[in-house]
Amino acid sequence: MLGITHCPQRVVMSSEPLTVEPVIFELSSDVVRVSTELNIRFSRPSLCPGSRYWRVEDSSKAVVLNGSKSSNDSTFTIQKFGKSYKLAFGSADKPTDVGLERIRIEDYRLILSNNSGFAVAFARALF
């Protein structure tokens, strides 16, 4: 496997400008609406083995990789957040906010948190 010995499996947000990683929302409709249950996966292939689907790890409540499209631990929603939007985990009737936890000076991991979501913006990626 090209000499790769460590494959981090967590989903992080970095303030470094060149670390944009497009994601794909997978759902039963072509239109993403507020509170629609969906799966999220990174769009680009990885040198690391395993799924690119996001899921929530039971023990740490962190958003990590290796989820599956058909698993409850991989169900997310987009919720209104003031005049913006936020990510939430779980079914539309009982969502839990996805928040941020600092892991380095400029890096944060996505983790479940009560009432501490963060605003997100969406743009159509050109593939």
PDB file of C-alpha atoms in Angstrom, residues 1-8 44-50:
ATOM      1  CA  MET A   1       0.000   0.000   0.000  1.00  0.00           C
ATOM      2  CA  LEU A   2       2.606   2.559  -1.071  1.00  0.00           C
ATOM      3  CA  GLY A   3       4.384   2.547   2.293  1.00  0.00           C
ATOM      4  CA  ILE A   4       1.521   4.214   4.174  1.00  0.00           C
ATOM      5  CA  THR A   5       1.717   3.102   7.786  1.00  0.00           C
ATOM      6  CA  HIS A   6      -0.864   5.359   9.444  1.00  0.00           C
ATOM      7  CA  CYS A   7      -4.295   6.279   8.112  1.00  0.00           C
ATOM      8  CA  PRO A   8      -6.155   8.748  10.341  1.00  0.00           C
ATOM      9  CA  ARG A  44     -12.133  11.836  -3.588  1.00  0.00           C
ATOM     10  CA  PRO A  45     -10.536   8.396  -3.373  1.00  0.00           C
ATOM     11  CA  SER A  46      -8.069   7.748  -0.583  1.00  0.00           C
ATOM     12  CA  LEU A  47      -4.803   5.869  -0.350  1.00  0.00           C
ATOM     13  CA  CYS A  48      -6.134   4.439   2.916  1.00  0.00           C
ATOM     14  CA  PRO A  49      -8.353   1.348   2.911  1.00  0.00           C
ATOM     15  CA  GLY A  50     -11.964   1.457   4.019  1.00  0.00           C
TER      16      GLY A  50
END
